[in-house]
Amino acid sequence: MKALFSTIIVSMFFFVNAFAQSSSTNHVVAVSVPQVALVNVVAPSTGITLSLTAPTTAGDWFAPVTNSLAFLQVSSVKKSETGSRDINVNATGIPSGLVLKVEAAGSSTGKGGRGTVVAGGVVLDGTDAPLVEGITTGFTGSAASNGFQLTYTLSADETAANVAGLVSGASNVTVTYTITE
């Protein structure tokens, strides 16, 4: 009987402790997310070079040349869930008689709403044209081969007036990418 009484007393002690008073408190932690709209082009340190090769047979003309060594990267956080951003491209300094085109491949790196590329690319002519559309909140990554791979194509314009105006020489063309609302 003494053993049973002792067991009951010890059990009650643990039972009372199990239902002891508890206390809690809380506080507010303020968090903030800024808007972000960043675009970058990663190219080789030597830059992008496109050089037409002289034809070797009389009567032939220049074959187009390409370069796919650059990547377009983006980071975007929108103020609201509605609407989207685009990346526009334009170029200045394209010599008369030449056609410069840029095409972007879809980004397989990063996360979120990185947008979609315009099919067929853009012929650069000095006016803004969309290259990537529908960017919401997302990022492509920032490593050297992350983002939208860019392919530049240079060709001689074969319209009669532009063929007649083509002259030899080297030029620097400035290509500008702009992220817009």
Coordinates of N, CA and C in Angstrom, one line a residue:
M1 N 0.8 -1.2 0.0 CA 0.0 0.0 0.0 C 0.9 1.3 0.0
K2 N 2.0 1.2 0.8 CA 2.9 2.3 0.9 C 3.5 2.6 -0.5
A3 N 3.8 1.5 -1.2 CA 4.4 1.7 -2.6 C 3.4 2.3 -3.5
L4 N 2.1 1.9 -3.4 CA 1.1 2.4 -4.3 C 0.9 3.9 -4.0
F5 N 0.8 4.3 -2.7 CA 0.7 5.7 -2.3 C 1.9 6.5 -2.8
S6 N 3.1 6.0 -2.7 CA 4.3 6.7 -3.1 C 4.2 6.9 -4.6
T7 N 3.8 5.9 -5.4 CA 3.7 6.0 -6.8 C 2.7 7.1 -7.2
I8 N 1.6 7.2 -6.5 CA 0.5 8.1 -6.8 C 1.0 9.6 -6.5
I9 N 1.7 9.8 -5.4 CA 2.3 11.1 -5.1 C 3.3 11.5 -6.1
V10 N 4.2 10.6 -6.5 CA 5.2 11.0 -7.5 C 4.6 11.3 -8.9
S11 N 3.6 10.5 -9.3 CA 2.8 10.8 -10.5 C 2.1 12.1 -10.5
M12 N 1.5 12.5 -9.4 CA 0.9 13.8 -9.3 C 1.9 14.9 -9.4
F13 N 3.1 14.7 -8.8 CA 4.1 15.8 -8.9 C 4.4 16.0 -10.4
F14 N 4.6 14.9 -11.2 CA 4.9 15.1 -12.6 C 3.7 15.7 -13.4
F15 N 2.5 15.3 -13.0 CA 1.3 15.7 -13.7 C 1.2 17.2 -13.5
V16 N 1.4 17.7 -12.3 CA 1.3 19.1 -11.9 C 2.3 19.9 -12.7
N17 N 3.5 19.4 -12.8 CA 4.6 20.1 -13.5 C 4.3 20.1 -15.0
A18 N 3.6 19.1 -15.5 CA 3.3 19.1 -17.0 C 2.3 20.2 -17.3
F19 N 1.5 20.7 -16.4 CA 0.5 21.7 -16.7 C 0.9 23.0 -16.0
A20 N 2.2 23.2 -15.9 CA 2.7 24.5 -15.3 C 2.4 25.6 -16.2
Q21 N 2.4 26.8 -15.6 CA 2.1 28.0 -16.4 C 3.2 28.2 -17.5
S22 N 2.8 28.8 -18.6 CA 3.8 29.1 -19.7 C 3.7 30.6 -20.0
S23 N 4.7 31.1 -20.7 CA 4.7 32.5 -21.0 C 5.2 32.6 -22.5
S24 N 4.7 33.6 -23.2 CA 5.3 33.8 -24.5 C 5.3 35.3 -24.8
T25 N 6.0 35.7 -25.8 CA 6.1 37.1 -26.2 C 6.3 37.1 -27.7
N26 N 6.1 38.3 -28.3 CA 6.4 38.4 -29.7 C 6.9 39.8 -30.0
H27 N 7.4 40.0 -31.2 CA 7.8 41.4 -31.6 C 7.7 41.4 -33.1
V28 N 7.7 42.6 -33.7 CA 7.5 42.7 -35.2 C 8.9 42.8 -35.8
V29 N 9.1 42.1 -36.9 CA 10.4 42.2 -37.6 C 10.0 42.9 -39.0
A30 N 10.5 44.0 -39.3 CA 10.1 44.7 -40.5 C 11.0 44.2 -41.6
V31 N 10.5 43.8 -42.8 CA 11.2 43.3 -43.9 C 10.9 44.2 -45.1
S32 N 11.8 44.3 -46.0 CA 11.7 45.2 -47.2 C 12.3 44.5 -48.4
V33 N 11.7 44.6 -49.5 CA 12.2 44.1 -50.8 C 12.2 45.3 -51.8
P34 N 13.4 45.6 -52.3 CA 13.5 46.8 -53.2 C 13.1 46.3 -54.6
Q35 N 12.6 47.3 -55.4 CA 12.5 47.0 -56.8 C 13.8 46.9 -57.5
V36 N 13.9 46.0 -58.4 CA 15.2 45.7 -59.1 C 14.9 45.7 -60.6
A37 N 15.8 46.3 -61.4 CA 15.7 46.3 -62.9 C 17.1 46.4 -63.4
L38 N 17.8 45.3 -63.5 CA 19.2 45.3 -63.9 C 19.4 44.5 -65.1
V39 N 20.3 44.9 -66.0 CA 20.6 44.2 -67.2 C 22.1 44.3 -67.5
N40 N 22.7 43.2 -67.9 CA 24.2 43.2 -68.1 C 24.5 42.3 -69.3
V41 N 25.5 42.7 -70.1 CA 26.0 41.8 -71.1 C 27.4 41.3 -70.7
V42 N 27.6 40.0 -70.8 CA 28.9 39.4 -70.5 C 29.5 39.0 -71.8
A43 N 30.6 39.5 -72.2 CA 31.3 39.2 -73.4 C 32.7 38.9 -73.1
P44 N 33.4 38.2 -74.0 CA 34.8 38.0 -73.8 C 35.6 39.3 -73.6
S45 N 36.7 39.3 -72.9 CA 37.5 40.5 -72.6 C 38.0 41.1 -73.9
T46 N 38.1 40.4 -74.9 CA 38.5 40.9 -76.2 C 37.3 41.6 -77.0
G47 N 36.1 41.4 -76.5 CA 34.9 42.0 -77.1 C 34.4 41.1 -78.2
I48 N 33.4 41.5 -78.9 CA 32.8 40.8 -80.0 C 33.4 41.3 -81.3
T49 N 33.9 40.5 -82.1 CA 34.5 40.9 -83.4 C 33.7 40.1 -84.5
L50 N 33.3 40.8 -85.5 CA 32.6 40.2 -86.7 C 33.4 40.8 -87.9
S51 N 34.0 39.9 -88.6 CA 34.8 40.3 -89.8 C 34.3 39.5 -91.0
L52 N 33.8 40.2 -92.0 CA 33.4 39.6 -93.3 C 34.7 39.1 -94.0
T53 N 34.6 37.9 -94.5 CA 35.7 37.3 -95.3 C 35.5 37.5 -96.8
A54 N 36.6 38.0 -97.4 CA 36.5 38.3 -98.8 C 36.2 37.0 -99.6
P55 N 35.3 37.1 -100.6 CA 35.1 35.9 -101.4 C 36.3 35.5 -102.2
T56 N 36.5 34.3 -102.5 CA 37.7 33.8 -103.2 C 37.4 33.5 -104.7
T57 N 36.1 33.6 -105.0 CA 35.7 33.3 -106.4 C 35.1 34.6 -107.0
A58 N 35.5 35.0 -108.2 CA 34.9 36.2 -108.8 C 33.4 35.9 -109.0
G59 N 32.7 36.9 -108.7 CA 31.2 36.8 -108.9 C 30.5 36.5 -107.6
D60 N 31.2 36.0 -106.6 CA 30.6 35.7 -105.3 C 30.6 36.9 -104.4
W61 N 29.8 36.9 -103.4 CA 29.7 38.0 -102.5 C 30.0 37.5 -101.0
F62 N 29.9 38.4 -100.1 CA 30.3 38.1 -98.7 C 29.3 37.1 -98.1
A63 N 29.8 36.1 -97.4 CA 28.9 35.2 -96.6 C 28.7 35.8 -95.2
P64 N 27.6 35.6 -94.6 CA 27.3 36.2 -93.3 C 28.3 35.5 -92.3
V65 N 28.6 36.2 -91.2 CA 29.5 35.7 -90.1 C 28.7 35.9 -88.8
T66 N 29.0 34.9 -87.9 CA 28.3 35.0 -86.6 C 29.2 34.9 -85.4
N67 N 28.7 35.4 -84.3 CA 29.5 35.3 -83.0 C 28.5 35.0 -81.9
S68 N 28.7 34.0 -81.1 CA 27.7 33.6 -80.1 C 28.4 33.6 -78.7
L69 N 29.4 34.4 -78.5 CA 30.1 34.4 -77.2 C 29.6 35.3 -76.1
A70 N 28.6 36.1 -76.4 CA 28.1 37.0 -75.3 C 26.8 36.4 -74.7
F71 N 26.5 36.9 -73.5 CA 25.3 36.5 -72.7 C 24.7 37.7 -72.1
L72 N 23.4 37.8 -72.2 CA 22.6 38.9 -71.7 C 22.0 38.4 -70.3
Q73 N 22.3 39.1 -69.3 CA 21.8 38.7 -67.9 C 20.8 39.8 -67.4
V74 N 19.9 39.3 -66.6 CA 18.9 40.2 -66.0 C 18.5 39.8 -64.6
S75 N 18.3 40.8 -63.8 CA 17.7 40.6 -62.4 C 16.5 41.6 -62.4
S76 N 15.3 41.1 -61.9 CA 14.1 41.9 -61.9 C 13.2 41.6 -60.7
V77 N 12.9 42.6 -60.0 CA 11.8 42.5 -59.0 C 10.8 43.6 -59.2
K78 N 9.6 43.3 -59.5 CA 8.6 44.3 -59.9 C 7.9 44.8 -58.6
K79 N 7.4 46.0 -58.7 CA 6.7 46.6 -57.6 C 5.3 46.0 -57.4
S80 N 4.7 45.4 -58.4 CA 3.4 44.7 -58.3 C 3.5 43.5 -59.1
E81 N 2.5 42.6 -58.9 CA 2.4 41.4 -59.6 C 1.9 41.6 -61.0
T82 N 1.3 42.7 -61.3 CA 0.8 42.9 -62.7 C 1.8 43.6 -63.6
G83 N 1.6 43.4 -64.9 CA 2.5 44.0 -65.8 C 3.9 43.2 -65.9
S84 N 4.7 43.6 -66.9 CA 5.9 43.0 -67.1 C 6.9 44.0 -67.7
R85 N 8.2 43.6 -67.8 CA 9.2 44.4 -68.4 C 9.7 43.7 -69.7
D86 N 10.4 44.5 -70.5 CA 11.0 44.0 -71.7 C 12.4 44.5 -71.7
I87 N 13.3 43.8 -72.5 CA 14.6 44.3 -72.8 C 14.6 44.7 -74.2
N88 N 14.9 46.0 -74.5 CA 15.0 46.5 -75.8 C 16.4 46.6 -76.2
V89 N 16.7 46.5 -77.5 CA 18.1 46.6 -78.0 C 18.1 47.6 -79.2
N90 N 19.2 48.3 -79.3 CA 19.4 49.1 -80.5 C 20.9 49.3 -80.7
A91 N 21.3 49.8 -81.9 CA 22.7 50.0 -82.2 C 22.9 51.2 -83.0
T92 N 24.1 51.8 -82.8 CA 24.5 53.0 -83.5 C 25.9 52.7 -84.1
G93 N 26.1 53.4 -85.2 CA 27.4 53.2 -85.9 C 27.5 52.1 -86.9
I94 N 26.4 51.5 -87.3 CA 26.5 50.5 -88.3 C 26.8 51.1 -89.7
P95 N 27.9 50.6 -90.3 CA 28.3 51.2 -91.6 C 27.2 50.9 -92.7
S96 N 27.1 51.9 -93.6 CA 26.1 51.7 -94.7 C 26.5 50.5 -95.5
G97 N 25.5 49.7 -95.9 CA 25.8 48.5 -96.7 C 25.9 47.2 -95.9
L98 N 25.8 47.4 -94.5 CA 25.9 46.2 -93.7 C 24.6 46.0 -92.9
V99 N 24.4 44.7 -92.5 CA 23.2 44.4 -91.7 C 23.7 43.7 -90.5
L100 N 23.4 44.2 -89.3 CA 23.8 43.5 -88.0 C 22.5 43.1 -87.3
K101 N 22.5 41.8 -87.0 CA 21.3 41.2 -86.4 C 21.7 40.6 -85.1
V102 N 20.9 40.6 -84.0 CA 21.1 39.9 -82.8 C 19.9 39.0 -82.5
E103 N 20.2 37.8 -82.0 CA 19.2 36.8 -81.7 C 19.6 36.3 -80.3
A104 N 18.6 36.2 -79.4 CA 18.8 35.6 -78.1 C 18.2 34.2 -78.0
A105 N 18.9 33.3 -77.3 CA 18.4 32.0 -77.0 C 17.8 32.1 -75.6
G106 N 16.8 31.3 -75.4 CA 16.1 31.3 -74.1 C 17.1 30.9 -73.0
S107 N 16.9 31.5 -71.8 CA 17.8 31.3 -70.6 C 17.4 30.0 -69.9
S108 N 18.4 29.2 -69.7 CA 18.1 27.9 -69.0 C 18.7 28.0 -67.6
T109 N 19.2 29.2 -67.2 CA 19.8 29.4 -65.9 C 18.9 30.4 -65.1
G110 N 19.1 30.4 -63.8 CA 18.3 31.3 -63.0 C 16.9 30.8 -62.6
K111 N 16.1 31.6 -62.1 CA 14.7 31.2 -61.7 C 13.8 32.4 -61.9
G112 N 12.5 32.0 -61.9 CA 11.4 33.1 -61.9 C 11.1 33.5 -63.3
G113 N 10.4 34.6 -63.4 CA 9.9 35.2 -64.7 C 11.0 35.9 -65.5
R114 N 11.8 35.2 -66.1 CA 12.9 35.8 -66.9 C 12.5 36.3 -68.3
G115 N 11.3 36.0 -68.7 CA 10.8 36.5 -69.9 C 11.0 35.5 -71.0
T116 N 10.6 35.8 -72.2 CA 10.8 35.0 -73.4 C 11.4 35.8 -74.5
V117 N 12.2 35.2 -75.3 CA 12.9 35.9 -76.4 C 12.0 36.1 -77.6
V118 N 12.2 37.1 -78.3 CA 11.5 37.4 -79.6 C 12.0 36.5 -80.6
A119 N 11.1 35.7 -81.2 CA 11.5 34.8 -82.3 C 12.2 35.5 -83.5
G120 N 13.2 34.9 -83.9 CA 13.9 35.4 -85.1 C 14.9 36.6 -84.8
G121 N 14.9 37.1 -83.6 CA 15.9 38.1 -83.3 C 15.5 39.5 -83.8
V122 N 16.5 40.4 -83.8 CA 16.2 41.8 -84.2 C 17.3 42.3 -85.1
V123 N 16.9 42.9 -86.2 CA 17.9 43.6 -87.1 C 18.1 44.9 -86.5
L124 N 19.3 45.2 -86.2 CA 19.7 46.5 -85.5 C 19.8 47.6 -86.5
D125 N 19.0 48.6 -86.2 CA 18.9 49.7 -87.2 C 18.9 51.1 -86.5
G126 N 19.2 51.2 -85.3 CA 19.3 52.5 -84.6 C 18.0 52.8 -83.8
T127 N 17.0 52.0 -83.9 CA 15.8 52.2 -83.1 C 15.6 51.1 -82.1
D128 N 15.0 51.4 -81.0 CA 14.7 50.4 -79.9 C 13.8 49.3 -80.5
A129 N 14.1 48.0 -80.2 CA 13.2 46.9 -80.6 C 13.3 45.9 -79.5
P130 N 12.2 45.3 -79.1 CA 12.2 44.3 -78.0 C 12.9 43.0 -78.5
L131 N 13.8 42.5 -77.5 CA 14.5 41.3 -77.7 C 14.0 40.2 -76.8
V132 N 13.7 40.6 -75.5 CA 13.2 39.7 -74.5 C 11.9 40.4 -73.9
E133 N 10.8 39.7 -73.9 CA 9.6 40.3 -73.4 C 9.0 39.5 -72.3
G134 N 8.1 40.1 -71.5 CA 7.4 39.5 -70.4 C 8.2 39.1 -69.2
I135 N 9.2 39.9 -68.8 CA 10.0 39.7 -67.6 C 9.2 40.2 -66.4
T136 N 9.1 39.3 -65.4 CA 8.4 39.7 -64.2 C 9.4 39.7 -63.1
T137 N 9.3 38.9 -62.1 CA 10.3 38.8 -61.0 C 11.1 37.5 -61.2
G138 N 12.4 37.7 -61.5 CA 13.3 36.6 -61.7 C 14.7 37.0 -61.9
F139 N 15.6 36.1 -62.2 CA 17.0 36.4 -62.4 C 17.6 35.3 -63.3
T140 N 18.7 35.6 -64.0 CA 19.3 34.6 -65.0 C 20.5 33.9 -64.4
G141 N 21.1 34.5 -63.3 CA 22.4 34.1 -62.8 C 23.4 35.0 -63.4
S142 N 24.6 35.0 -62.8 CA 25.6 36.0 -63.2 C 27.0 35.4 -63.6
A143 N 27.0 34.1 -63.7 CA 28.3 33.5 -64.1 C 28.5 33.8 -65.6
A144 N 29.7 33.6 -66.1 CA 30.0 34.0 -67.5 C 29.1 33.4 -68.5
S145 N 28.6 32.2 -68.4 CA 27.7 31.6 -69.4 C 26.3 31.5 -68.9
N146 N 25.8 32.4 -68.0 CA 24.4 32.4 -67.6 C 23.7 33.4 -68.4
G147 N 22.4 33.2 -68.5 CA 21.5 34.2 -69.2 C 21.1 33.8 -70.6
F148 N 20.7 34.8 -71.3 CA 20.3 34.6 -72.7 C 21.5 34.6 -73.6
Q149 N 21.9 33.5 -74.3 CA 23.0 33.6 -75.2 C 22.7 34.4 -76.4
L150 N 23.6 35.3 -76.7 CA 23.4 36.2 -77.8 C 24.1 35.8 -79.1
T151 N 23.5 35.8 -80.2 CA 24.2 35.5 -81.5 C 24.1 36.7 -82.4
Y152 N 25.2 37.3 -82.7 CA 25.3 38.4 -83.6 C 25.6 37.9 -85.0
T153 N 24.9 38.4 -86.0 CA 25.2 38.0 -87.4 C 25.4 39.3 -88.2
L154 N 26.5 39.3 -88.9 CA 26.9 40.4 -89.7 C 26.8 39.9 -91.2
S155 N 26.1 40.7 -92.0 CA 26.1 40.3 -93.4 C 26.1 41.6 -94.3
A156 N 26.4 41.5 -95.5 CA 26.4 42.6 -96.4 C 25.0 42.7 -96.9
D157 N 24.5 44.0 -96.9 CA 23.1 44.2 -97.4 C 23.2 44.1 -99.0
E158 N 22.3 43.2 -99.5 CA 22.4 42.9 -100.9 C 21.4 43.7 -101.8
T159 N 20.8 44.8 -101.2 CA 20.0 45.6 -102.1 C 21.0 46.5 -102.9
A160 N 20.5 46.8 -104.1 CA 21.4 47.5 -105.1 C 22.1 48.7 -104.6
A161 N 21.3 49.6 -103.9 CA 21.8 50.9 -103.4 C 22.9 50.6 -102.3
N162 N 22.6 49.6 -101.5 CA 23.6 49.4 -100.4 C 24.8 48.7 -100.8
V163 N 24.7 47.8 -101.8 CA 25.9 47.2 -102.4 C 26.8 48.2 -103.0
A164 N 26.2 49.2 -103.7 CA 27.0 50.2 -104.3 C 27.7 51.1 -103.3
G165 N 27.1 51.3 -102.1 CA 27.6 52.2 -101.0 C 28.6 51.5 -100.1
L166 N 28.8 50.2 -100.2 CA 29.7 49.5 -99.3 C 31.1 49.8 -99.5
V167 N 31.8 50.2 -98.5 CA 33.3 50.5 -98.6 C 34.0 49.7 -97.5
S168 N 35.3 49.4 -97.8 CA 36.1 48.6 -96.9 C 36.5 49.4 -95.7
G169 N 36.8 48.8 -94.6 CA 37.2 49.5 -93.4 C 36.7 48.8 -92.1
A170 N 37.1 49.3 -91.0 CA 36.7 48.8 -89.7 C 35.9 49.9 -89.0
S171 N 34.9 49.5 -88.2 CA 34.0 50.4 -87.5 C 33.7 49.8 -86.1
N172 N 33.5 50.6 -85.1 CA 32.9 50.2 -83.8 C 31.5 50.5 -83.8
V173 N 30.7 49.5 -83.5 CA 29.2 49.6 -83.4 C 28.9 49.6 -81.9
T174 N 28.1 50.5 -81.4 CA 27.6 50.4 -80.0 C 26.2 49.8 -80.0
V175 N 26.1 48.7 -79.2 CA 24.9 48.0 -79.0 C 24.4 48.3 -77.6
T176 N 23.2 48.8 -77.5 CA 22.6 49.1 -76.1 C 21.4 48.3 -75.8
Y177 N 21.4 47.7 -74.6 CA 20.3 46.9 -74.1 C 19.7 47.8 -72.9
T178 N 18.3 47.9 -73.0 CA 17.6 48.7 -72.0 C 16.4 47.9 -71.4
I179 N 16.3 47.8 -70.1 CA 15.2 47.1 -69.5 C 14.1 48.2 -69.2
T180 N 12.9 47.9 -69.7 CA 11.8 48.9 -69.6 C 10.6 48.3 -68.9
E181 N 9.7 49.2 -68.4 CA 8.4 48.7 -67.8 C 7.4 48.5 -68.9

